[in-house]
Amino acid sequence: MKDIWTKLQENHSTAEGRPIISLFDDPQRFDRFSVEADGLLLDFSKTSIDGAALDLLLELAEVRDVAGQRDAMFRGERINRSEDRAVLHTALRAGDDEPLVVDGEDVRPGIRKTLQAMEDFAGGIRSGRIATAGGAAFTDVVNIGIGGSDLGPVMAVRALSPYHNGPRCHFVSNVDGAQISDTLHKLDPRSTLVIIASKTFTTIETMTNAETAISWLKNALGDEADSHLAAVSTALDKTAGMGISSERVFGFADWVGGRYSLWGPVGLPIMLAIGPAEFHNLLAGARAMDTHFVTASAQGNMPVLMGLVGIWHRNICRYPTRAILPYDQRLAKLPAYLQQLDMESNGKRVSNGGDLLARGSGPVVWGEAGTNGQHAFYQLLHQGTEMIPAEFLVSSRSHEPSLQEHHDLLKANCLAQSEALMLGRSREQALEISAALGYTGEEQRAQAAYRTFPGNRPSMTLAYPLLTPYSLGQIIALYEHRVFVEGAIWGINSFDQWGVELGKELASALVPMIKGASAEGKDPSTISLIRKLSA
């Protein structure tokens, strides 16, 4: 009996080369191949998936027990097997109606207590009640973190700039001294709060930057520098050693992974920028998507369908990459955020059981905002030799009604790109254009070749009314759950990241060698590079 993967591959092989536009002979195609959830619309009608393929994909989700694995996550079971942990970032944005027991303890009271402490602190900073050493209000916040302690907050703070009414937020992540130097150089230490975000307070990049920032504060404030510090960490002994009061340390449990952590204390810069009320709207949007993911049938479940499209492109069509293309300048950091969310989660080569995978897992994720990308890499999307599924994001409205012409042009560009990817331009059409331009003979043929677009290139579009804290929460949670769906189908652990560890270990050992210690035991290339870089 043929397995579901074989059936999917046969469906693809039978229809390979079929124009996507021909699928719209079905007048109901858009309705059948799109889904709405609380104001969001996901259109996947411009893909090569037909009705039979969609049925098979839904069957695959059932065979792989995506719903059962989802429910186990929400119940707090230890689905992160390699680290023997629950996965409960969703609990940070859940309601208070029912207990959620992990290891015999209801975790909801602790979550509420931490959120309240964040609100009190953020409210105090924003109002001036929690003041600088000189008694004035803080004007700037510098968040020092890396990975999940940086990408989520910086993406969300930039995305929600119309809602900023608190201190200005700045972010330092790279251990390259250029970043912290450039950041601190333009700020006044007497009015700046520094937040150090590291769960264990051992991340070398973060702690190196933290030491630099603390020295900067102490040079200006002396012993009063401690009043300009806060931390997101569980290592109270280490934060105390840096002079940070325990009332200014906000921790989170090990069942919250770094790249899933902006919903809790890691999101403190977001709360400082937009205020507790709007931060709650961010949580509410994510919670609405959680509810949809848990309650909607697979046929109408946005994360499930988005994940299944990803499986189709990665495993059946064998496309190795996907492009994230937000037509919203304030989402310029979303592609980088989703790189970590997706590639650190699903960039795995072994199954939950430790066996090598039989098929490809996570794709390469990349992208750029809006029309900027059109003038950079869309050439490759339209006429390159590789097929790259595109994922467009666009809003109906903007926060600048007086600049409606800008937004209309932005929307037109977004829709035009997805249309052009699907339809392309035939050789015959290109020949006509070349002839109209006055080319004849061999030159006409060559000019037509330049202007031919193969088309039949797939895309999805995620549309939302307006980029608000609520809709941003929906979008982030949607992508989180999409990653979960794909990982569940591949049978991998989407919540560990052992692949980042080896480089960290080797870097620690290399630091003394860079400073002049013997490099004995290293490979010849590394030894030679050390010599060149130390010259």
Short mmCIF file of C-alpha atoms in Angstrom, two decimals:
data_model
loop_
_atom_site.label_atom_id
_atom_site.label_comp_id
_atom_site.label_asym_id
_atom_site.label_seq_id
_atom_site.Cartn_x
_atom_site.Cartn_y
_atom_site.Cartn_z
CA MET A 1 0.00 0.00 0.00
CA LYS A 2 1.37 3.41 -0.96
CA ASP A 3 2.23 5.71 1.90
CA ILE A 4 1.03 9.29 2.01
CA TRP A 5 4.39 10.74 0.92
CA THR A 6 4.37 8.58 -2.21
CA LYS A 7 0.84 9.69 -3.05
CA LEU A 8 1.81 13.32 -2.66
CA GLN A 9 4.85 12.86 -4.87
CA GLU A 10 2.78 11.15 -7.54
CA ASN A 11 0.25 13.98 -7.46
CA HIS A 12 3.05 16.49 -7.96
CA SER A 13 4.69 14.49 -10.75
CA THR A 14 1.41 14.12 -12.63
CA ALA A 15 0.69 17.83 -12.52
CA GLU A 16 4.27 19.12 -12.83
CA GLY A 17 4.45 22.00 -15.25
CA ARG A 18 0.72 22.66 -15.07
CA PRO A 19 0.14 26.43 -15.02
CA ILE A 20 -1.02 27.62 -11.61
CA ILE A 21 -3.39 30.01 -13.36
CA SER A 22 -5.22 27.03 -14.88
CA LEU A 23 -6.32 26.01 -11.39
CA PHE A 24 -8.49 29.13 -11.35
CA ASP A 25 -10.77 27.45 -13.90
CA ASP A 26 -12.45 26.50 -10.64
CA PRO A 27 -14.36 29.70 -9.81
CA GLN A 28 -14.26 28.78 -6.13
CA ARG A 29 -10.48 28.36 -5.99
CA PHE A 30 -9.73 31.51 -4.01
CA ASP A 31 -12.41 30.69 -1.44
CA ARG A 32 -11.23 27.08 -1.11
CA PHE A 33 -7.54 27.95 -0.95
CA SER A 34 -7.65 30.82 1.52
CA VAL A 35 -8.59 31.03 5.18
CA GLU A 36 -9.58 33.88 7.47
CA ALA A 37 -9.12 34.12 11.22
CA ASP A 38 -10.12 37.15 13.26
CA GLY A 39 -9.26 39.70 10.57
CA LEU A 40 -6.24 37.90 9.08
CA LEU A 41 -6.46 36.43 5.60
CA LEU A 42 -4.07 33.79 4.31
CA ASP A 43 -4.30 33.28 0.54
CA PHE A 44 -2.46 30.23 -0.79
CA SER A 45 -4.40 29.97 -4.05
CA LYS A 46 -1.30 31.02 -6.04
CA THR A 47 0.45 27.71 -5.33
CA SER A 48 0.47 24.49 -7.35
CA ILE A 49 -1.60 22.68 -4.71
CA ASP A 50 -4.84 21.36 -6.18
CA GLY A 51 -7.83 19.85 -4.39
CA ALA A 52 -6.41 16.33 -4.42
CA ALA A 53 -3.05 17.51 -3.07
CA LEU A 54 -4.73 19.51 -0.31
CA ASP A 55 -6.73 16.46 0.74
CA LEU A 56 -3.52 14.42 0.86
CA LEU A 57 -1.74 17.08 2.89
CA LEU A 58 -4.58 17.20 5.38
CA GLU A 59 -4.38 13.42 5.58
CA LEU A 60 -0.64 13.73 6.22
CA ALA A 61 -1.33 16.08 9.14
CA GLU A 62 -3.72 13.50 10.55
CA VAL A 63 -1.32 10.59 10.03
CA ARG A 64 1.48 12.54 11.75
CA ASP A 65 -0.90 13.41 14.61
CA VAL A 66 -0.29 17.14 14.42
CA ALA A 67 -3.40 17.80 16.53
CA GLY A 68 -2.30 15.34 19.21
CA GLN A 69 1.19 16.83 19.37
CA ARG A 70 -0.32 20.33 19.52
CA ASP A 71 -2.56 19.39 22.42
CA ALA A 72 0.37 17.81 24.26
CA MET A 73 2.25 21.11 23.97
CA PHE A 74 -0.63 23.15 25.33
CA ARG A 75 -1.10 20.69 28.20
CA GLY A 76 2.48 21.24 29.31
CA GLU A 77 3.82 17.79 28.46
CA ARG A 78 7.59 17.49 28.03
CA ILE A 79 7.64 17.59 24.25
CA ASN A 80 11.19 19.04 24.22
CA ARG A 81 12.66 15.58 24.62
CA SER A 82 16.36 16.33 24.28
CA GLU A 83 16.18 18.75 27.22
CA ASP A 84 13.28 17.01 29.00
CA ARG A 85 11.22 20.20 29.15
CA ALA A 86 7.70 21.39 28.57
CA VAL A 87 7.13 24.00 25.87
CA LEU A 88 4.79 26.67 27.19
CA HIS A 89 5.51 30.07 25.69
CA THR A 90 1.77 30.08 24.94
CA ALA A 91 1.12 30.16 28.71
CA LEU A 92 2.69 33.64 28.87
CA ARG A 93 -0.22 35.01 26.83
CA ALA A 94 -2.99 32.65 27.99
CA GLY A 95 -6.06 33.63 29.97
CA ASP A 96 -6.50 32.98 33.68
CA ASP A 97 -9.55 30.75 33.45
CA GLU A 98 -7.99 27.33 34.12
CA PRO A 99 -4.96 26.06 36.03
CA LEU A 100 -1.99 24.86 34.02
CA VAL A 101 -0.02 22.31 35.97
CA VAL A 102 3.63 21.59 35.18
CA ASP A 103 5.52 19.18 37.44
CA GLY A 104 2.69 19.31 39.95
CA GLU A 105 2.54 23.12 40.15
CA ASP A 106 0.05 25.53 38.62
CA VAL A 107 2.28 27.95 36.67
CA ARG A 108 -0.35 30.62 36.06
CA PRO A 109 0.05 32.47 39.41
CA GLY A 110 3.78 32.83 38.77
CA ILE A 111 3.14 34.15 35.27
CA ARG A 112 0.63 36.68 36.60
CA LYS A 113 3.03 37.79 39.33
CA THR A 114 5.88 38.35 36.86
CA LEU A 115 3.64 40.21 34.43
CA GLN A 116 2.42 42.44 37.26
CA ALA A 117 6.00 43.15 38.31
CA MET A 118 6.82 44.09 34.70
CA GLU A 119 3.82 46.41 34.58
CA ASP A 120 4.77 48.09 37.85
CA PHE A 121 8.33 48.62 36.72
CA ALA A 122 7.44 49.77 33.20
CA GLY A 123 4.74 52.05 34.55
CA GLY A 124 7.18 53.52 37.04
CA ILE A 125 9.83 54.17 34.39
CA ARG A 126 7.30 55.67 31.96
CA SER A 127 5.72 57.94 34.57
CA GLY A 128 8.99 59.06 36.13
CA ARG A 129 8.09 57.48 39.47
CA ILE A 130 11.14 55.26 39.06
CA ALA A 131 13.68 57.96 38.37
CA THR A 132 17.31 58.34 37.43
CA ALA A 133 20.04 58.82 40.03
CA GLY A 134 19.51 62.54 39.56
CA GLY A 135 15.76 62.33 40.13
CA ALA A 136 14.71 62.89 36.51
CA ALA A 137 12.77 60.62 34.18
CA PHE A 138 14.62 58.11 32.03
CA THR A 139 14.66 59.17 28.40
CA ASP A 140 16.38 56.13 26.86
CA VAL A 141 16.61 52.37 27.38
CA VAL A 142 19.42 50.16 26.09
CA ASN A 143 18.52 46.46 25.88
CA ILE A 144 21.59 44.21 25.82
CA GLY A 145 20.90 40.64 24.68
CA ILE A 146 21.40 38.35 21.72
CA GLY A 147 19.35 35.84 19.77
CA GLY A 148 15.91 35.49 21.32
CA SER A 149 16.74 38.17 23.88
CA ASP A 150 17.19 40.67 21.06
CA LEU A 151 15.48 39.69 17.81
CA GLY A 152 11.93 39.55 19.20
CA PRO A 153 12.00 42.82 21.14
CA VAL A 154 13.81 44.81 18.46
CA MET A 155 11.44 43.52 15.76
CA ALA A 156 8.32 44.29 17.81
CA VAL A 157 9.51 47.71 19.01
CA ARG A 158 10.23 48.78 15.45
CA ALA A 159 6.98 47.31 14.17
CA LEU A 160 4.92 49.23 16.72
CA SER A 161 6.52 52.66 16.39
CA PRO A 162 3.14 54.43 15.98
CA TYR A 163 2.35 53.30 19.53
CA HIS A 164 5.56 54.58 21.14
CA ASN A 165 4.89 56.91 24.05
CA GLY A 166 7.64 55.84 26.45
CA PRO A 167 11.41 56.18 26.57
CA ARG A 168 13.38 55.60 23.39
CA CYS A 169 14.57 52.01 23.07
CA HIS A 170 17.94 50.96 21.67
CA PHE A 171 19.31 47.46 21.19
CA VAL A 172 22.81 46.01 21.41
CA SER A 173 23.43 42.38 20.48
CA ASN A 174 26.67 42.00 18.55
CA VAL A 175 29.86 41.53 20.53
CA ASP A 176 31.53 43.70 17.90
CA GLY A 177 32.49 46.78 19.88
CA ALA A 178 31.29 48.97 17.04
CA GLN A 179 27.65 48.41 17.92
CA ILE A 180 27.79 49.25 21.60
CA SER A 181 30.15 52.15 20.91
CA ASP A 182 27.84 53.64 18.30
CA THR A 183 24.82 53.13 20.57
CA LEU A 184 26.23 54.58 23.79
CA HIS A 185 28.04 57.42 22.03
CA LYS A 186 24.76 59.18 21.23
CA LEU A 187 23.19 58.70 24.69
CA ASP A 188 23.50 60.40 28.06
CA PRO A 189 24.29 57.88 30.84
CA ARG A 190 22.55 60.16 33.35
CA SER A 191 19.17 59.49 31.67
CA THR A 192 19.68 55.96 30.33
CA LEU A 193 18.39 52.66 31.73
CA VAL A 194 20.35 49.52 30.77
CA ILE A 195 18.54 46.17 30.65
CA ILE A 196 20.75 43.07 30.53
CA ALA A 197 18.82 40.13 29.08
CA SER A 198 20.41 36.72 29.59
CA LYS A 199 18.64 33.84 31.32
CA THR A 200 21.83 32.40 32.81
CA PHE A 201 23.94 35.56 32.78
CA THR A 202 26.69 33.54 31.09
CA THR A 203 26.17 34.37 27.40
CA ILE A 204 29.60 35.70 26.53
CA GLU A 205 28.51 38.28 23.96
CA THR A 206 25.85 39.72 26.27
CA MET A 207 28.05 39.76 29.36
CA THR A 208 30.92 41.42 27.49
CA ASN A 209 28.58 44.17 26.29
CA ALA A 210 27.03 44.43 29.76
CA GLU A 211 30.40 45.04 31.38
CA THR A 212 31.12 47.79 28.87
CA ALA A 213 27.75 49.44 29.51
CA ILE A 214 28.17 49.26 33.30
CA SER A 215 31.60 50.86 33.05
CA TRP A 216 30.04 53.60 30.92
CA LEU A 217 27.39 54.21 33.60
CA LYS A 218 29.90 54.13 36.47
CA ASN A 219 32.20 56.60 34.78
CA ALA A 220 29.35 59.09 34.85
CA LEU A 221 27.41 58.10 37.98
CA GLY A 222 29.84 56.29 40.24
CA ASP A 223 28.14 54.08 42.83
CA GLU A 224 24.73 55.36 41.75
CA ALA A 225 25.07 53.49 38.44
CA ASP A 226 23.22 50.52 39.99
CA SER A 227 19.98 52.52 39.90
CA HIS A 228 20.25 52.60 36.11
CA LEU A 229 20.31 48.80 35.74
CA ALA A 230 17.69 46.06 35.30
CA ALA A 231 17.93 42.45 34.15
CA VAL A 232 15.96 39.67 32.54
CA SER A 233 17.47 36.55 34.09
CA THR A 234 16.98 33.64 36.46
CA ALA A 235 20.53 33.87 37.86
CA LEU A 236 19.85 36.07 40.89
CA ASP A 237 23.29 35.44 42.36
CA LYS A 238 24.98 36.73 39.21
CA THR A 239 22.67 39.73 38.81
CA ALA A 240 23.31 40.67 42.45
CA GLY A 241 27.03 40.42 41.79
CA MET A 242 26.58 43.11 39.13
CA GLY A 243 24.77 45.34 41.58
CA ILE A 244 21.27 44.81 40.19
CA SER A 245 18.52 44.88 42.82
CA SER A 246 16.36 41.74 42.92
CA GLU A 247 13.27 43.94 42.47
CA ARG A 248 14.62 44.83 39.05
CA VAL A 249 15.29 41.27 37.90
CA PHE A 250 12.56 39.54 35.87
CA GLY A 251 12.88 35.81 35.32
CA PHE A 252 11.14 33.16 33.26
CA ALA A 253 10.96 29.38 33.40
CA ASP A 254 12.96 26.91 31.34
CA TRP A 255 9.79 25.96 29.46
CA VAL A 256 10.08 29.27 27.57
CA GLY A 257 12.64 29.02 24.77
CA GLY A 258 14.66 32.09 23.86
CA ARG A 259 13.18 32.58 20.40
CA TYR A 260 9.67 32.24 21.88
CA SER A 261 10.22 34.58 24.81
CA LEU A 262 9.09 38.07 23.80
CA TRP A 263 5.70 37.43 25.45
CA GLY A 264 7.24 37.60 28.93
CA PRO A 265 10.08 39.50 30.63
CA VAL A 266 12.20 39.49 27.45
CA GLY A 267 9.46 41.76 26.09
CA LEU A 268 10.12 44.39 28.78
CA PRO A 269 11.53 46.88 26.21
CA ILE A 270 8.30 46.48 24.22
CA MET A 271 6.24 47.30 27.30
CA LEU A 272 8.45 50.28 28.09
CA ALA A 273 8.01 51.60 24.54
CA ILE A 274 4.25 51.12 24.07
CA GLY A 275 2.93 50.76 27.62
CA PRO A 276 1.33 47.88 29.54
CA ALA A 277 -2.11 48.28 27.94
CA GLU A 278 -0.83 47.90 24.38
CA PHE A 279 1.48 45.09 25.50
CA HIS A 280 -1.64 43.29 26.69
CA ASN A 281 -3.13 43.83 23.23
CA LEU A 282 -0.04 42.15 21.77
CA LEU A 283 -0.65 39.19 24.08
CA ALA A 284 -4.34 39.19 23.20
CA GLY A 285 -3.61 38.90 19.49
CA ALA A 286 -1.32 35.95 20.09
CA ARG A 287 -3.88 34.37 22.41
CA ALA A 288 -6.56 34.67 19.71
CA MET A 289 -4.29 32.82 17.28
CA ASP A 290 -3.60 30.17 19.93
CA THR A 291 -7.35 29.65 20.35
CA HIS A 292 -7.84 29.39 16.60
CA PHE A 293 -4.98 26.89 16.31
CA VAL A 294 -6.45 24.70 19.06
CA THR A 295 -10.13 24.86 18.08
CA ALA A 296 -10.38 25.23 14.29
CA SER A 297 -10.70 22.15 12.10
CA ALA A 298 -7.63 21.33 10.03
CA GLN A 299 -9.45 22.40 6.84
CA GLY A 300 -9.91 25.91 8.24
CA ASN A 301 -6.88 26.15 10.50
CA MET A 302 -4.50 28.89 9.41
CA PRO A 303 -1.29 27.59 11.06
CA VAL A 304 -2.00 24.04 9.89
CA LEU A 305 -2.64 25.11 6.31
CA MET A 306 0.38 27.43 6.28
CA GLY A 307 2.53 24.58 7.58
CA LEU A 308 1.17 22.16 4.99
CA VAL A 309 1.99 24.59 2.19
CA GLY A 310 5.51 24.73 3.62
CA ILE A 311 5.72 20.92 3.61
CA TRP A 312 4.49 20.82 0.01
CA HIS A 313 7.13 23.29 -1.14
CA ARG A 314 10.00 21.83 0.90
CA ASN A 315 9.43 18.07 0.56
CA ILE A 316 7.24 17.54 -2.48
CA CYS A 317 8.43 20.35 -4.77
CA ARG A 318 11.90 20.23 -3.12
CA TYR A 319 12.39 23.96 -2.92
CA PRO A 320 15.22 24.59 -0.44
CA THR A 321 14.31 28.15 0.58
CA ARG A 322 11.45 30.55 1.22
CA ALA A 323 11.37 34.34 0.99
CA ILE A 324 9.56 36.48 3.59
CA LEU A 325 8.47 39.72 1.94
CA PRO A 326 6.63 42.17 4.22
CA TYR A 327 5.19 45.12 2.34
CA ASP A 328 5.31 47.06 5.57
CA GLN A 329 8.48 48.98 6.37
CA ARG A 330 7.84 48.66 10.09
CA LEU A 331 8.17 44.88 9.68
CA ALA A 332 11.66 45.24 8.22
CA LYS A 333 13.10 43.08 11.01
CA LEU A 334 10.50 40.33 10.60
CA PRO A 335 12.55 38.28 8.09
CA ALA A 336 15.52 38.23 10.50
CA TYR A 337 13.20 37.33 13.38
CA LEU A 338 11.66 34.48 11.38
CA GLN A 339 15.11 33.26 10.34
CA GLN A 340 15.82 32.42 13.95
CA LEU A 341 12.32 31.18 14.73
CA ASP A 342 12.25 28.84 11.75
CA MET A 343 15.87 27.86 11.13
CA GLU A 344 16.88 27.41 14.76
CA SER A 345 13.69 25.45 15.41
CA ASN A 346 13.55 23.22 12.34
CA GLY A 347 17.12 23.22 11.07
CA LYS A 348 17.55 19.64 12.30
CA ARG A 349 18.90 16.48 10.67
CA VAL A 350 17.79 13.90 13.25
CA SER A 351 14.39 12.89 14.52
CA ASN A 352 13.05 13.02 18.06
CA GLY A 353 14.37 9.50 18.41
CA GLY A 354 17.89 10.46 17.31
CA ASP A 355 17.68 8.87 13.85
CA LEU A 356 18.76 10.57 10.63
CA LEU A 357 15.81 12.08 8.78
CA ALA A 358 14.64 10.41 5.60
CA ARG A 359 13.72 13.73 3.96
CA GLY A 360 14.57 17.41 4.12
CA SER A 361 13.56 19.54 7.09
CA GLY A 362 13.68 23.30 7.61
CA PRO A 363 14.29 25.51 4.56
CA VAL A 364 16.53 28.54 4.34
CA VAL A 365 14.47 31.58 5.37
CA TRP A 366 15.37 35.06 4.18
CA GLY A 367 13.79 38.25 2.93
CA GLU A 368 13.52 42.01 2.93
CA ALA A 369 10.84 44.64 3.31
CA GLY A 370 8.63 45.76 0.48
CA THR A 371 9.72 47.53 -2.62
CA ASN A 372 13.35 47.62 -1.42
CA GLY A 373 13.57 43.92 -2.25
CA GLN A 374 12.16 44.53 -5.72
CA HIS A 375 15.26 46.59 -6.49
CA ALA A 376 17.62 44.03 -4.95
CA PHE A 377 16.81 40.34 -5.42
CA TYR A 378 13.43 40.03 -7.19
CA GLN A 379 15.37 39.56 -10.41
CA LEU A 380 16.30 36.13 -9.08
CA LEU A 381 12.74 35.42 -7.89
CA HIS A 382 11.33 36.09 -11.35
CA GLN A 383 14.03 34.90 -13.75
CA GLY A 384 16.55 32.93 -11.69
CA THR A 385 17.22 29.25 -12.19
CA GLU A 386 15.90 28.32 -8.71
CA MET A 387 12.24 28.32 -7.70
CA ILE A 388 11.74 30.28 -4.47
CA PRO A 389 8.28 30.35 -2.85
CA ALA A 390 7.42 33.88 -1.77
CA GLU A 391 5.40 34.88 1.28
CA PHE A 392 3.97 38.39 1.06
CA LEU A 393 2.59 40.35 4.01
CA VAL A 394 0.50 43.48 3.48
CA SER A 395 -2.04 45.60 5.36
CA SER A 396 -5.26 47.15 4.09
CA ARG A 397 -4.58 50.43 5.85
CA SER A 398 -1.61 52.42 7.09
CA HIS A 399 -1.02 54.66 10.07
CA GLU A 400 -0.49 57.60 7.71
CA PRO A 401 -3.90 58.43 6.16
CA SER A 402 -2.51 61.69 4.80
CA LEU A 403 -0.08 59.60 2.73
CA GLN A 404 -2.70 57.27 1.25
CA GLU A 405 -1.09 57.52 -2.19
CA HIS A 406 2.02 55.87 -0.75
CA HIS A 407 0.05 52.99 0.70
CA ASP A 408 -1.99 52.47 -2.45
CA LEU A 409 1.25 52.23 -4.43
CA LEU A 410 2.68 49.82 -1.85
CA LYS A 411 -0.35 47.53 -2.08
CA ALA A 412 -0.30 47.68 -5.88
CA ASN A 413 3.36 46.64 -5.88
CA CYS A 414 2.70 43.73 -3.54
CA LEU A 415 -0.20 42.38 -5.58
CA ALA A 416 1.67 42.96 -8.84
CA GLN A 417 4.62 40.88 -7.67
CA SER A 418 2.53 37.87 -6.69
CA GLU A 419 0.63 38.15 -9.98
CA ALA A 420 3.84 38.43 -12.00
CA LEU A 421 5.39 35.44 -10.25
CA MET A 422 2.36 33.34 -11.17
CA LEU A 423 1.61 34.58 -14.69
CA GLY A 424 5.04 35.50 -16.00
CA ARG A 425 5.38 36.71 -19.57
CA SER A 426 5.42 34.30 -22.51
CA ARG A 427 8.01 34.26 -25.26
CA GLU A 428 5.33 35.29 -27.74
CA GLN A 429 4.45 38.34 -25.67
CA ALA A 430 8.13 39.20 -25.32
CA LEU A 431 8.64 38.92 -29.09
CA GLU A 432 5.81 41.38 -29.64
CA ILE A 433 7.35 43.82 -27.19
CA SER A 434 10.75 43.48 -28.86
CA ALA A 435 9.23 44.08 -32.27
CA ALA A 436 7.41 47.15 -30.99
CA LEU A 437 10.76 48.46 -29.74
CA GLY A 438 12.14 48.15 -33.28
CA TYR A 439 14.24 45.00 -32.92
CA THR A 440 14.33 42.51 -35.77
CA GLY A 441 15.92 39.17 -36.58
CA GLU A 442 18.40 37.68 -34.16
CA GLU A 443 18.42 40.78 -31.98
CA GLN A 444 14.65 40.58 -31.62
CA ARG A 445 14.99 36.95 -30.48
CA ALA A 446 17.68 37.86 -27.94
CA GLN A 447 15.75 40.84 -26.62
CA ALA A 448 12.66 38.67 -26.27
CA ALA A 449 14.62 36.12 -24.27
CA TYR A 450 15.68 38.84 -21.82
CA ARG A 451 12.05 39.90 -21.39
CA THR A 452 10.53 36.44 -20.99
CA PHE A 453 9.36 35.50 -17.50
CA PRO A 454 8.73 31.79 -16.93
CA GLY A 455 6.06 32.46 -14.30
CA ASN A 456 4.33 29.58 -12.54
CA ARG A 457 6.22 30.55 -9.37
CA PRO A 458 4.27 30.08 -6.15
CA SER A 459 3.44 32.60 -3.47
CA MET A 460 1.24 33.10 -0.43
CA THR A 461 -0.17 36.40 0.82
CA LEU A 462 -0.97 37.21 4.44
CA ALA A 463 -3.23 40.27 4.64
CA TYR A 464 -4.27 42.14 7.79
CA PRO A 465 -6.27 45.34 8.36
CA LEU A 466 -3.60 47.45 10.10
CA LEU A 467 -0.32 46.74 11.89
CA THR A 468 -1.36 47.06 15.54
CA PRO A 469 -0.12 45.34 18.70
CA TYR A 470 -3.05 42.92 18.36
CA SER A 471 -2.40 42.03 14.71
CA LEU A 472 1.34 41.75 15.33
CA GLY A 473 0.61 39.26 18.11
CA GLN A 474 -1.53 37.26 15.70
CA ILE A 475 1.16 37.25 13.01
CA ILE A 476 3.98 36.17 15.32
CA ALA A 477 1.90 33.41 16.90
CA LEU A 478 0.82 32.24 13.43
CA TYR A 479 4.42 31.77 12.39
CA GLU A 480 5.29 30.10 15.70
CA HIS A 481 2.54 27.55 15.14
CA ARG A 482 3.44 27.11 11.48
CA VAL A 483 6.95 26.11 12.61
CA PHE A 484 5.37 23.71 15.10
CA VAL A 485 3.20 22.07 12.43
CA GLU A 486 6.13 21.50 10.10
CA GLY A 487 8.33 20.15 12.92
CA ALA A 488 5.55 17.80 14.04
CA ILE A 489 5.22 16.40 10.52
CA TRP A 490 8.99 15.94 10.22
CA GLY A 491 9.13 14.29 13.63
CA ILE A 492 11.82 16.61 14.97
CA ASN A 493 12.26 18.62 18.17
CA SER A 494 11.56 22.22 17.21
CA PHE A 495 12.47 23.50 20.67
CA ASP A 496 16.16 22.75 21.18
CA GLN A 497 19.17 24.27 19.40
CA TRP A 498 22.21 22.09 19.90
CA GLY A 499 23.62 23.30 16.60
CA VAL A 500 24.63 26.62 18.17
CA GLU A 501 26.70 25.05 20.94
CA LEU A 502 29.84 23.77 19.21
CA GLY A 503 30.86 27.16 17.86
CA LYS A 504 30.39 28.72 21.31
CA GLU A 505 32.65 26.10 22.90
CA LEU A 506 35.37 26.55 20.30
CA ALA A 507 35.19 30.35 20.54
CA SER A 508 35.81 30.22 24.29
CA ALA A 509 38.89 28.10 23.73
CA LEU A 510 40.15 30.40 20.96
CA VAL A 511 40.03 33.65 22.95
CA PRO A 512 43.36 33.00 24.76
CA MET A 513 44.96 31.94 21.48
CA ILE A 514 43.84 35.19 19.84
CA LYS A 515 45.53 36.99 22.72
CA GLY A 516 48.80 35.14 22.21
CA ALA A 517 48.55 31.74 23.92
CA SER A 518 49.72 28.66 22.09
CA ALA A 519 47.38 27.38 19.36
CA GLU A 520 48.84 23.90 19.52
CA GLY A 521 46.30 21.27 18.58
CA LYS A 522 44.37 23.49 16.20
CA ASP A 523 44.14 22.73 12.49
CA PRO A 524 46.67 24.41 10.15
CA SER A 525 44.10 26.76 8.64
CA THR A 526 42.93 28.06 12.03
CA ILE A 527 46.53 28.46 13.24
CA SER A 528 47.41 30.47 10.13
CA LEU A 529 44.33 32.66 10.52
CA ILE A 530 45.17 33.33 14.17
CA ARG A 531 48.64 34.49 13.12
CA LYS A 532 47.29 36.74 10.38
CA LEU A 533 44.63 38.30 12.62
CA SER A 534 47.11 38.83 15.45
CA ALA A 535 49.75 40.50 13.28
#
